[in-house]
mmCIF file of N, CA and C and ligand atoms in Angstrom:
data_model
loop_
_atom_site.group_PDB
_atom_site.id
_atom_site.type_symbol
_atom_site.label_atom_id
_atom_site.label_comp_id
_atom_site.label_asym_id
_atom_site.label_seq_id
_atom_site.Cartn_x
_atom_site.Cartn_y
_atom_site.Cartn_z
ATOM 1 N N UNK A 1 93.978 111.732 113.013
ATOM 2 C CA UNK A 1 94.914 111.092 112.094
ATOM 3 C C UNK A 1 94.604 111.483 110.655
ATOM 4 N N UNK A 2 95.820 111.441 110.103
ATOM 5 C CA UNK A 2 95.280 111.892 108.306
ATOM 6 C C UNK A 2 95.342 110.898 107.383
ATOM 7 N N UNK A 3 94.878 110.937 106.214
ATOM 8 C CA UNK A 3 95.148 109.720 105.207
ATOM 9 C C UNK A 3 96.049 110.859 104.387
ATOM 10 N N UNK A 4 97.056 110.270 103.411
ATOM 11 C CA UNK A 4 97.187 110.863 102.042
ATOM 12 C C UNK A 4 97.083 110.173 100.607
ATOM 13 N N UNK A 5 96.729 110.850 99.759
ATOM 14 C CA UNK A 5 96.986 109.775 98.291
ATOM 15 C C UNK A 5 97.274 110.691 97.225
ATOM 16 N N UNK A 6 96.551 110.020 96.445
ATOM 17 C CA UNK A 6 96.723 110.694 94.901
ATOM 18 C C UNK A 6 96.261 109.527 93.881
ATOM 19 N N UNK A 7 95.745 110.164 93.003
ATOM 20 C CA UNK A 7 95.796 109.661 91.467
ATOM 21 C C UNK A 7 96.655 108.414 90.421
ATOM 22 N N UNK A 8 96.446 108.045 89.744
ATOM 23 C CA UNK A 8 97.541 107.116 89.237
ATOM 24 C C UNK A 8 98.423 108.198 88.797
ATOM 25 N N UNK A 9 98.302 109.139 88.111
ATOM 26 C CA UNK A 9 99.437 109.775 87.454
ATOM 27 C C UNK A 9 100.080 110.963 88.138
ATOM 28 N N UNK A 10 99.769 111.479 89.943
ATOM 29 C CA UNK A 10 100.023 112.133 90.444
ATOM 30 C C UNK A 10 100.203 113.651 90.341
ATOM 31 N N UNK A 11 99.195 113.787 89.310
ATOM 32 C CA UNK A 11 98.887 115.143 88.603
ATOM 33 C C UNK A 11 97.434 115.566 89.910
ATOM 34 N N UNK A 12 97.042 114.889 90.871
ATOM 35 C CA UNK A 12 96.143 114.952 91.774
ATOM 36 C C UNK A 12 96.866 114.601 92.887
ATOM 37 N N UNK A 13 96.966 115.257 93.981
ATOM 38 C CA UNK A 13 97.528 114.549 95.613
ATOM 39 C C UNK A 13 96.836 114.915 96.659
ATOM 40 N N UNK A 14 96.079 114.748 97.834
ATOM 41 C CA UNK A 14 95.476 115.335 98.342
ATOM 42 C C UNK A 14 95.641 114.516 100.083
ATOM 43 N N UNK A 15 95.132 115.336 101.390
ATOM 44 C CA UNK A 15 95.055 114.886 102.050
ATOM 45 C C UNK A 15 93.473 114.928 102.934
ATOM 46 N N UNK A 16 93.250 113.838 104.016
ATOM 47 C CA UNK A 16 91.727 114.619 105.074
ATOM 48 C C UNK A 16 92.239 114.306 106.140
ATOM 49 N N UNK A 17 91.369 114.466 107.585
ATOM 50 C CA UNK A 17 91.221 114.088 108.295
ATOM 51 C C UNK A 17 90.738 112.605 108.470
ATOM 52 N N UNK A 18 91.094 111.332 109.372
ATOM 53 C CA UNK A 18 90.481 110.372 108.976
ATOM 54 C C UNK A 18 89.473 110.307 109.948
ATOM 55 N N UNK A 19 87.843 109.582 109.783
ATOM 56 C CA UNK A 19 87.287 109.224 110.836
ATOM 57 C C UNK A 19 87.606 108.301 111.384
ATOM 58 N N UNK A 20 88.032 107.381 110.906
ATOM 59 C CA UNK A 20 88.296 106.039 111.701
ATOM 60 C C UNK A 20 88.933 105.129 110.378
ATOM 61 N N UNK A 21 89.619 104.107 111.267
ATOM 62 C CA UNK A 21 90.629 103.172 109.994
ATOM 63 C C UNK A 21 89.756 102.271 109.459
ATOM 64 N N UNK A 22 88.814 102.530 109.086
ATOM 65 C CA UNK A 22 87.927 101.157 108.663
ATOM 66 C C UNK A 22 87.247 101.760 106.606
ATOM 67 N N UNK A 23 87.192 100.590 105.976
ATOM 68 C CA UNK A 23 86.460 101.230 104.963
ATOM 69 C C UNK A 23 85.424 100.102 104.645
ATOM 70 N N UNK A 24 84.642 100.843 104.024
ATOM 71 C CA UNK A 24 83.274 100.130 103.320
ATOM 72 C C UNK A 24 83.126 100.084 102.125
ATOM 73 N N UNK A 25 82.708 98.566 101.800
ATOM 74 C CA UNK A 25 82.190 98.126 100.211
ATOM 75 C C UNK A 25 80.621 99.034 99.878
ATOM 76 N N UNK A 26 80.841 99.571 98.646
ATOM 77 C CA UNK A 26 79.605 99.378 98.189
ATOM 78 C C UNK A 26 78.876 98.893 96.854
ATOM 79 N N UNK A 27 78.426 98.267 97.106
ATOM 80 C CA UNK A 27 77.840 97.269 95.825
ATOM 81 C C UNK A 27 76.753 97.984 94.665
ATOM 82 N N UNK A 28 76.289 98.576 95.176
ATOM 83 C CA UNK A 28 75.091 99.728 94.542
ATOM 84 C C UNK A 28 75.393 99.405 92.898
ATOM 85 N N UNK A 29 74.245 100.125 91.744
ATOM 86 C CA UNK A 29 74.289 99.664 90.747
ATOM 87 C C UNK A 29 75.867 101.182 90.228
ATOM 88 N N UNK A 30 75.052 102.114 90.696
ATOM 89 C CA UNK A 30 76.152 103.233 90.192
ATOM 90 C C UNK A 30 77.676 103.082 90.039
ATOM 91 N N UNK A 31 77.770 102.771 91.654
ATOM 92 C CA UNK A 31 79.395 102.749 91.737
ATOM 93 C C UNK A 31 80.308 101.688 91.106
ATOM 94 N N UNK A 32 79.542 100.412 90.609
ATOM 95 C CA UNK A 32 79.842 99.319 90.251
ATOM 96 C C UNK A 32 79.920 99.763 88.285
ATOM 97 N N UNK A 33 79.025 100.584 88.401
ATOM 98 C CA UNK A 33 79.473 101.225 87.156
ATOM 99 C C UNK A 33 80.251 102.584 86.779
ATOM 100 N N UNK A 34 80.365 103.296 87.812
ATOM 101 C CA UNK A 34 81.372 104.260 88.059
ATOM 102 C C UNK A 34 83.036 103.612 87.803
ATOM 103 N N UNK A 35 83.153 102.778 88.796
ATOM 104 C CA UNK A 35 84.766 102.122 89.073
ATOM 105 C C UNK A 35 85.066 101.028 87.911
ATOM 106 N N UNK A 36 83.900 100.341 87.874
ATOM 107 C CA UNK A 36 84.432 98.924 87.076
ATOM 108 C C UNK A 36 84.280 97.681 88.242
ATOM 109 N N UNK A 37 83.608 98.335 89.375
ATOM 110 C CA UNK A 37 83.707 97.034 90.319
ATOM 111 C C UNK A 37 82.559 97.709 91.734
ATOM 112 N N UNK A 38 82.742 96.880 92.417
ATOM 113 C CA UNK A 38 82.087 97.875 93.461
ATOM 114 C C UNK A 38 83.284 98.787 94.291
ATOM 115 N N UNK A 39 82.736 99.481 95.105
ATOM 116 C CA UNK A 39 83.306 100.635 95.565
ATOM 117 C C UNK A 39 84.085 101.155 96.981
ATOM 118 N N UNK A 40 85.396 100.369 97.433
ATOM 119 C CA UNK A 40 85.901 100.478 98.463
ATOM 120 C C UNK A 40 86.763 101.712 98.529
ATOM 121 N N UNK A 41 85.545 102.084 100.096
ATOM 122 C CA UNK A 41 85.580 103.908 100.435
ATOM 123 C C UNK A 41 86.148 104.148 101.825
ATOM 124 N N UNK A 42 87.084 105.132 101.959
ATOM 125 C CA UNK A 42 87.293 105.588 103.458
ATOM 126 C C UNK A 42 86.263 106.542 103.809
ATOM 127 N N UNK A 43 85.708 107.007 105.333
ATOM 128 C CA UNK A 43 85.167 108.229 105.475
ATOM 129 C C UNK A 43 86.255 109.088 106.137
ATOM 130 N N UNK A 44 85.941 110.571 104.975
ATOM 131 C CA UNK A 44 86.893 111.815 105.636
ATOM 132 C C UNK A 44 86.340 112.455 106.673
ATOM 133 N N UNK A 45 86.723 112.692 107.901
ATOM 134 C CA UNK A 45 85.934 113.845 109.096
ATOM 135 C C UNK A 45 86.056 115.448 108.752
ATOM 136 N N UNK A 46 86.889 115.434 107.936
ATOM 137 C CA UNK A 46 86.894 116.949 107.107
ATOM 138 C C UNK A 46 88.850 117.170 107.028
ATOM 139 N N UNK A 47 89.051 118.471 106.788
ATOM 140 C CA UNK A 47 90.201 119.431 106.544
ATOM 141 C C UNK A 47 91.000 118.556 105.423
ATOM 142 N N UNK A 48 89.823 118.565 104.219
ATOM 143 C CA UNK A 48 90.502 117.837 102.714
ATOM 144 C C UNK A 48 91.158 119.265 102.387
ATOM 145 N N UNK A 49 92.565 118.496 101.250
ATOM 146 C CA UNK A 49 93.234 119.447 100.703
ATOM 147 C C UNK A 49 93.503 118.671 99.545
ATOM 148 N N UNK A 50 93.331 119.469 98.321
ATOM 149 C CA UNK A 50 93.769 119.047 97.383
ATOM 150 C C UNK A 50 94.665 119.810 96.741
ATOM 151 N N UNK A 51 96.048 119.027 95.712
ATOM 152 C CA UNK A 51 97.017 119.812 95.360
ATOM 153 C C UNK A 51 96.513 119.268 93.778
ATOM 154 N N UNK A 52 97.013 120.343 92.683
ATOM 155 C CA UNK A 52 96.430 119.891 91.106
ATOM 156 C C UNK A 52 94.861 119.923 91.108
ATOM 157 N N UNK A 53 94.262 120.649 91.847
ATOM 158 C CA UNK A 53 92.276 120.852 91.830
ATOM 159 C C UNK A 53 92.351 121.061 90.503
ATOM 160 N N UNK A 54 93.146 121.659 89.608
ATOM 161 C CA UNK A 54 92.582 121.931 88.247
ATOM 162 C C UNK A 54 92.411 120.709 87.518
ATOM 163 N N UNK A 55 93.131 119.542 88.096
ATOM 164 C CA UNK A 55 93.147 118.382 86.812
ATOM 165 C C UNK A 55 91.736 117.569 87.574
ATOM 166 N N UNK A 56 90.700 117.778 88.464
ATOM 167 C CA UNK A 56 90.003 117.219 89.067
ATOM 168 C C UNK A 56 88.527 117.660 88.485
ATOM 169 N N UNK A 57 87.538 116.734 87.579
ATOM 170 C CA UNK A 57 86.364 116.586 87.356
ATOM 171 C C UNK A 57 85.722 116.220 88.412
ATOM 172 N N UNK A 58 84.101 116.934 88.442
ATOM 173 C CA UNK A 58 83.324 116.429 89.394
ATOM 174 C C UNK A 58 81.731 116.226 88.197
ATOM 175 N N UNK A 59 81.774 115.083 88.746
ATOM 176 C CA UNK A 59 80.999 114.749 87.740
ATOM 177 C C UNK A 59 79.420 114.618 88.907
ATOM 178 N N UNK A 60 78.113 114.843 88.270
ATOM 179 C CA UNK A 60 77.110 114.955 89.229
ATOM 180 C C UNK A 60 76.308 113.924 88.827
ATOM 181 N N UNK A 61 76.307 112.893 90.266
ATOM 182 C CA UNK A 61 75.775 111.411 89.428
ATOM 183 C C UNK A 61 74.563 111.676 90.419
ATOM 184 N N UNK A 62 74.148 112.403 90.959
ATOM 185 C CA UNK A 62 72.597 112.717 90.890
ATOM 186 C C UNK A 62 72.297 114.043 91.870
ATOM 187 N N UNK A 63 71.223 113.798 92.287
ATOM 188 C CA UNK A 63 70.236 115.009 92.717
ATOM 189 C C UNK A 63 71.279 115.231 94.074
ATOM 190 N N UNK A 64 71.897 114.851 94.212
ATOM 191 C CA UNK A 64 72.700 115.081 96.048
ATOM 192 C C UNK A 64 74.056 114.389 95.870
ATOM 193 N N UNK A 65 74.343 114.025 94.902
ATOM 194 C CA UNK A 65 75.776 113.782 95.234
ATOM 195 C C UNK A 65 76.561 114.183 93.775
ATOM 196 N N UNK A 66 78.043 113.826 94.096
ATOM 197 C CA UNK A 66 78.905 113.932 92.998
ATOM 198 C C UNK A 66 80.039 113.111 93.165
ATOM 199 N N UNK A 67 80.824 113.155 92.005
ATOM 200 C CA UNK A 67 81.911 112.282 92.277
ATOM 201 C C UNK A 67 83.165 112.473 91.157
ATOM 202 N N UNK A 68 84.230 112.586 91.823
ATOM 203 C CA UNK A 68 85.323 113.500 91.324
ATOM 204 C C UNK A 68 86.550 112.318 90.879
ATOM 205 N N UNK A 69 87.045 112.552 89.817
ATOM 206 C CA UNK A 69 88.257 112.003 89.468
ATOM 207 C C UNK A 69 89.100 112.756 88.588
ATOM 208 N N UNK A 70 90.492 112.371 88.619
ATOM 209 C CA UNK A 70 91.523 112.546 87.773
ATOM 210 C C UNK A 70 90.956 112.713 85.953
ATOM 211 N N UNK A 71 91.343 113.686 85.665
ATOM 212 C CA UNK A 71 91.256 114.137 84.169
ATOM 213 C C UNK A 71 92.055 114.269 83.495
ATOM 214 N N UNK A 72 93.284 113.790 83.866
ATOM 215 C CA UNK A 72 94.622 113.076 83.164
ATOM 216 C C UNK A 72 94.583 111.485 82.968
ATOM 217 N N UNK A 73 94.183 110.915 84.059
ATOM 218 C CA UNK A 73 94.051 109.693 84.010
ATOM 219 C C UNK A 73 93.049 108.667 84.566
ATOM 220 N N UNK A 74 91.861 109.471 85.234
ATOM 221 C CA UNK A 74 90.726 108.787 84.844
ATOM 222 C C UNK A 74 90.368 107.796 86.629
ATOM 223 N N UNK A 75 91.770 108.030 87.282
ATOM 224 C CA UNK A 75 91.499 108.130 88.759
ATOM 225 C C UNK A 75 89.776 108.555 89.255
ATOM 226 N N UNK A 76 89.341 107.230 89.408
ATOM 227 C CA UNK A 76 88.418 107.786 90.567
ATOM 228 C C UNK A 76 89.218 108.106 92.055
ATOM 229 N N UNK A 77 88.143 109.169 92.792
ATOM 230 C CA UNK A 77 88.782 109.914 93.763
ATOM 231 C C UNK A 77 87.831 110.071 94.897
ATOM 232 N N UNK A 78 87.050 110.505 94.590
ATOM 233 C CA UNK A 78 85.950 110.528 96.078
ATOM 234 C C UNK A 78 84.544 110.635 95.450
ATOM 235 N N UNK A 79 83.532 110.643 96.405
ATOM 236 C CA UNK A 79 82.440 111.015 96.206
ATOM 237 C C UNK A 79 81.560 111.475 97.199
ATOM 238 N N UNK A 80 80.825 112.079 97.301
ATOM 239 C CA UNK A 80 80.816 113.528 97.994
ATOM 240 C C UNK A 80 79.178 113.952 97.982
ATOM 241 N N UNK A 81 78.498 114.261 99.215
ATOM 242 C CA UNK A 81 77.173 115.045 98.695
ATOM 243 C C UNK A 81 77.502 116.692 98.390
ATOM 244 N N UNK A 82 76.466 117.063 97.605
ATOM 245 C CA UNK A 82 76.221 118.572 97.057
ATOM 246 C C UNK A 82 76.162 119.390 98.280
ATOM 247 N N UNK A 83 76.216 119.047 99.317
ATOM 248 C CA UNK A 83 75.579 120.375 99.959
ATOM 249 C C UNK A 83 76.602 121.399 100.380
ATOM 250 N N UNK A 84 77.104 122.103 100.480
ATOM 251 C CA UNK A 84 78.206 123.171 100.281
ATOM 252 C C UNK A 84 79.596 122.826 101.370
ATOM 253 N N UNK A 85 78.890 122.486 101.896
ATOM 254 C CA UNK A 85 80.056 122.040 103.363
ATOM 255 C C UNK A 85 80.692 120.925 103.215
ATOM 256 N N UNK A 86 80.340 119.725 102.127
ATOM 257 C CA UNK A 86 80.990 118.906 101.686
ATOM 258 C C UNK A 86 81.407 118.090 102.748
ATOM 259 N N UNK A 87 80.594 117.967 104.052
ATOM 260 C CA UNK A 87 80.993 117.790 105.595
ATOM 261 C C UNK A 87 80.831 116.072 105.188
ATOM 262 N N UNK A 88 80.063 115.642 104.008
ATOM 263 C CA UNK A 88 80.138 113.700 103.566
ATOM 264 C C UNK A 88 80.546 113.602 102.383
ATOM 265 N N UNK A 89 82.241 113.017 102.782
ATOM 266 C CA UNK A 89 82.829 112.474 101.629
ATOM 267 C C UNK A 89 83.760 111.357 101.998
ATOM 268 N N UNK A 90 83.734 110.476 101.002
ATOM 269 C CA UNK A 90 84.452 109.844 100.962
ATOM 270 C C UNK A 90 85.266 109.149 100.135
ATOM 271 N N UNK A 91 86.395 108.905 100.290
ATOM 272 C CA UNK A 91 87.937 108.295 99.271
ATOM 273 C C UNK A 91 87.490 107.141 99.156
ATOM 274 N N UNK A 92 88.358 107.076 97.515
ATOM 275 C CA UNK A 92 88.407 105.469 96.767
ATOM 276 C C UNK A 92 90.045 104.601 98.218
ATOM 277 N N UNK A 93 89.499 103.821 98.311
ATOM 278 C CA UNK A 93 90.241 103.308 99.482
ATOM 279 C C UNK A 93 92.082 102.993 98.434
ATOM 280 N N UNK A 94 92.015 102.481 96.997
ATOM 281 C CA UNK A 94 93.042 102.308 96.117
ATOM 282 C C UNK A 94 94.184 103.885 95.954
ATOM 283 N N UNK A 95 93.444 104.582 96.720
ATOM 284 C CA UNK A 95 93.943 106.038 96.071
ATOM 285 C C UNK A 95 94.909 106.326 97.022
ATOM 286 N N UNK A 96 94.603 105.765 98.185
ATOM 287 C CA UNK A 96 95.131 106.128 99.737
ATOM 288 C C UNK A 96 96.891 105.521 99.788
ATOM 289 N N UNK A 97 97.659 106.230 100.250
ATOM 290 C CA UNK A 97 99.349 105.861 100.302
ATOM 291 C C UNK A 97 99.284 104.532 101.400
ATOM 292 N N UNK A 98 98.411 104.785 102.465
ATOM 293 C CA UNK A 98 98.626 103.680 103.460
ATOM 294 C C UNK A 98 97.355 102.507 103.394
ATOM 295 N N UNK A 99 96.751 101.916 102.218
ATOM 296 C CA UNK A 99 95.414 101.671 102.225
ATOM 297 C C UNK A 99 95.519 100.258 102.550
ATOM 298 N N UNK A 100 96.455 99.693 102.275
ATOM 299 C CA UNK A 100 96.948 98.348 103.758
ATOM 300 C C UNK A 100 96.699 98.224 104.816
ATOM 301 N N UNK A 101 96.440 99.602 105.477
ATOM 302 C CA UNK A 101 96.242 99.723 106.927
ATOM 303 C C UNK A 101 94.755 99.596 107.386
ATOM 304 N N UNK A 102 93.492 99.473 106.437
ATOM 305 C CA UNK A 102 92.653 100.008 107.012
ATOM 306 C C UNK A 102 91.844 98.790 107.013
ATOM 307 N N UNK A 103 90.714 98.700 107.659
ATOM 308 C CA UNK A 103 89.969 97.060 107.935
ATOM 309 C C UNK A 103 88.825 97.456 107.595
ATOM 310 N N UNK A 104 88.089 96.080 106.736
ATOM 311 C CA UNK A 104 87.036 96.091 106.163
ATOM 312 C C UNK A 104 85.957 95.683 106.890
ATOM 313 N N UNK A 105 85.006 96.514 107.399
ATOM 314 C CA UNK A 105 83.868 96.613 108.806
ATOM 315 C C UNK A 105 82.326 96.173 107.853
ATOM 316 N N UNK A 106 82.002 96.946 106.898
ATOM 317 C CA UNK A 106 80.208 97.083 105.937
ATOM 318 C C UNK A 106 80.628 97.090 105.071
ATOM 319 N N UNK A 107 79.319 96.345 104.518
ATOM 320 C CA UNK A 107 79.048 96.360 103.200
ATOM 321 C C UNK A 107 77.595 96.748 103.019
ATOM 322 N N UNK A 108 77.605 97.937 102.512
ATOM 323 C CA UNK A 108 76.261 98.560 102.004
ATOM 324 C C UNK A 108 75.652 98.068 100.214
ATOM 325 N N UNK A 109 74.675 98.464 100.859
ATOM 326 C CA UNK A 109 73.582 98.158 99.326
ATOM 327 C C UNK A 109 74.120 96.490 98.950
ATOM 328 N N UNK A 110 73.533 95.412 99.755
ATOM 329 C CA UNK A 110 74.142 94.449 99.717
ATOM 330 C C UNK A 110 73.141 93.616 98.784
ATOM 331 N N UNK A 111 72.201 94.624 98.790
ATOM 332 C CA UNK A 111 70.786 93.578 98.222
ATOM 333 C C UNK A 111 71.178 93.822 96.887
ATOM 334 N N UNK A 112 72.031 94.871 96.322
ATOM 335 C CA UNK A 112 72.198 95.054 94.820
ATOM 336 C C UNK A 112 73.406 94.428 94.411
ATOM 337 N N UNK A 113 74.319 93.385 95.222
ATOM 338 C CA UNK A 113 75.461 92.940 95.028
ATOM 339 C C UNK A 113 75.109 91.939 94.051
ATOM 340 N N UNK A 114 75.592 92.048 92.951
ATOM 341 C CA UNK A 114 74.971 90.694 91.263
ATOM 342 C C UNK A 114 75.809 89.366 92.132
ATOM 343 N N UNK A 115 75.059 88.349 91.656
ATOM 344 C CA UNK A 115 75.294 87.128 92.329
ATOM 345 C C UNK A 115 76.593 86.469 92.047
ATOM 346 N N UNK A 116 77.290 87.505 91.016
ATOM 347 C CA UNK A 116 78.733 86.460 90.066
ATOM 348 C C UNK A 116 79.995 86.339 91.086
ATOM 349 N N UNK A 117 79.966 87.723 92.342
ATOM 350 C CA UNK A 117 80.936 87.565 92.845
ATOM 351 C C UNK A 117 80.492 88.030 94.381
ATOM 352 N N UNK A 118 81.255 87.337 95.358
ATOM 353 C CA UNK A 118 81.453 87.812 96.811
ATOM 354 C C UNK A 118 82.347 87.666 97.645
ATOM 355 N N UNK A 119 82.388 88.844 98.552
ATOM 356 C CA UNK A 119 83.926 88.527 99.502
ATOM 357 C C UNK A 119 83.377 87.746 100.874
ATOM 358 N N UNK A 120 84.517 87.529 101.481
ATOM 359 C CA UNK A 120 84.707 86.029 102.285
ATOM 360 C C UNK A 120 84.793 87.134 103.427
ATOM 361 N N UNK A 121 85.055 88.157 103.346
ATOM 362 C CA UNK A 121 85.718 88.749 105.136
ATOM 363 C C UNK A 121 83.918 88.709 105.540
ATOM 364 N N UNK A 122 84.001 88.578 107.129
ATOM 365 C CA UNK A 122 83.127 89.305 107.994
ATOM 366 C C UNK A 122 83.028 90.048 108.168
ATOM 367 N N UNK A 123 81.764 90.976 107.680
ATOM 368 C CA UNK A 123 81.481 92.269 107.719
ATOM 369 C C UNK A 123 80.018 92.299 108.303
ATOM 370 N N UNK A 124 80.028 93.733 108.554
ATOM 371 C CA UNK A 124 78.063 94.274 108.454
ATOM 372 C C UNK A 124 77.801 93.959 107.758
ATOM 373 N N UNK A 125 76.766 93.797 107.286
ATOM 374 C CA UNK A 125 76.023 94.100 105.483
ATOM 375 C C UNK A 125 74.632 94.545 105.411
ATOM 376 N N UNK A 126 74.669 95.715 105.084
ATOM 377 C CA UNK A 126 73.222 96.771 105.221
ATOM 378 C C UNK A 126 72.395 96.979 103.650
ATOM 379 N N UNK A 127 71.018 96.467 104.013
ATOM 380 C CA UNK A 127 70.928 96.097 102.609
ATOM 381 C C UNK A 127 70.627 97.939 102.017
ATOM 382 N N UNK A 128 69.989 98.429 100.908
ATOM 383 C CA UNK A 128 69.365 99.919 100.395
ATOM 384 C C UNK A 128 68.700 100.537 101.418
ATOM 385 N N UNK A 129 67.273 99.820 102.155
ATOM 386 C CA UNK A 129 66.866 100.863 103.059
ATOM 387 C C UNK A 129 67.044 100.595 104.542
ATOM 388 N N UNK A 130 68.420 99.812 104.683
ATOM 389 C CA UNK A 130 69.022 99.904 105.842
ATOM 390 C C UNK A 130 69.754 101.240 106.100
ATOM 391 N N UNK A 131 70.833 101.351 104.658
ATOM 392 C CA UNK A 131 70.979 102.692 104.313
ATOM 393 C C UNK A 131 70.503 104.361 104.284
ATOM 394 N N UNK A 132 69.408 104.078 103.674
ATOM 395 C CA UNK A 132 68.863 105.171 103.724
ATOM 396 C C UNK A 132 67.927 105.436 105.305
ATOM 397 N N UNK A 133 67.625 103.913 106.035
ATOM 398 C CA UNK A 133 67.417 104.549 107.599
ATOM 399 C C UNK A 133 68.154 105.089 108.400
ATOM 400 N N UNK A 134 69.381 104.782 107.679
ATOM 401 C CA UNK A 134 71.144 105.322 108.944
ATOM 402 C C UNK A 134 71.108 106.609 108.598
ATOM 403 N N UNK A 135 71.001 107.211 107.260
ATOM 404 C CA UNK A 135 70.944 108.335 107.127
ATOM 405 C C UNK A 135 69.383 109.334 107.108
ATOM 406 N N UNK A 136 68.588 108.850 108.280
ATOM 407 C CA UNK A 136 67.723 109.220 107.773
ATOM 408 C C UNK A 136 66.606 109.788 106.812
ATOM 409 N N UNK A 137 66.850 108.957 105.497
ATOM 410 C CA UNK A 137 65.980 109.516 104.675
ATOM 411 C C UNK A 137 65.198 108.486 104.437
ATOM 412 N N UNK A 138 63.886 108.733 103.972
ATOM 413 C CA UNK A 138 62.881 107.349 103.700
ATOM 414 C C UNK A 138 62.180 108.130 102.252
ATOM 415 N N UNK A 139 61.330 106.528 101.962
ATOM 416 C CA UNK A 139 61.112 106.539 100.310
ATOM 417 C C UNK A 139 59.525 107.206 100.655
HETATM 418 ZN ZN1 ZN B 1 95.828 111.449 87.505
HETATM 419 ZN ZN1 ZN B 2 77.318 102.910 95.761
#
């Protein structure tokens, strides 16, 4: 199945493959300062296409990842590890044409969620090095 979206100002449109209809919060300190909030993401299984790549910044918010938005209007868009195959990425869930459709399963980096606000759905909730054990990496 595919997702499609785009940008607020549609100077960006793009499509992927979807893995599955579900998306995840993430609370982390970055993304909460990336977006303005925390960070509800689809995962892509691959065959992204983007139309307008020229109006698309990728900005490198650290040693292994990046994260791309609109440079007309400031659209966050995905975020993505470095490694060439780009085989882990994933969409701002707001960006998506059908993003009504998809159900909210985890919430990662839950231990960094600031105490002012929280959502009510039932979810997972995996705290930092729950995270980094799913993806196998350790400190
Ligand atoms: Zn835009
Ligand atoms: Zn995060």
């Amino acid at each position: 199945m595919k997702a499609t979206g785009s940008c607020m100002c549609k100077a960006v449109t793009f499509s992927f493959d979807l893995k599955n209809q579900h998306f995840d919060v993430c609370h982390c300190s970055m993304c909460r300062n990336w977006g303005g909030g925390p960070a509800l993401t689809v995962e892509s299984a691959g065959n992204i296409e983007f139309s307008g790549e020229e109006n698309i910044t990728v900005y490198s918010s650290s040693e292994w990842a990046e994260r791309g938005f609109c440079n007309k209007c400031g659209s966050n868009l995905f975020y993505r590890l470095k490694d060439k195959s780009h085989n882990f990425c994933n969409f701002n869930l707001g960006t998506l044409n059908n993003h009504e459709e998809f159900r909210f399963t985890t919430q990662i980096f839950i231990d960094a969620k600031p105490s002012n606000y929280s959502f009510s759905n039932e979810t997972k909730n995996m705290t930092e090095k729950d995270v980094l054990e799913a993806f196998g990496i350790s400190e």
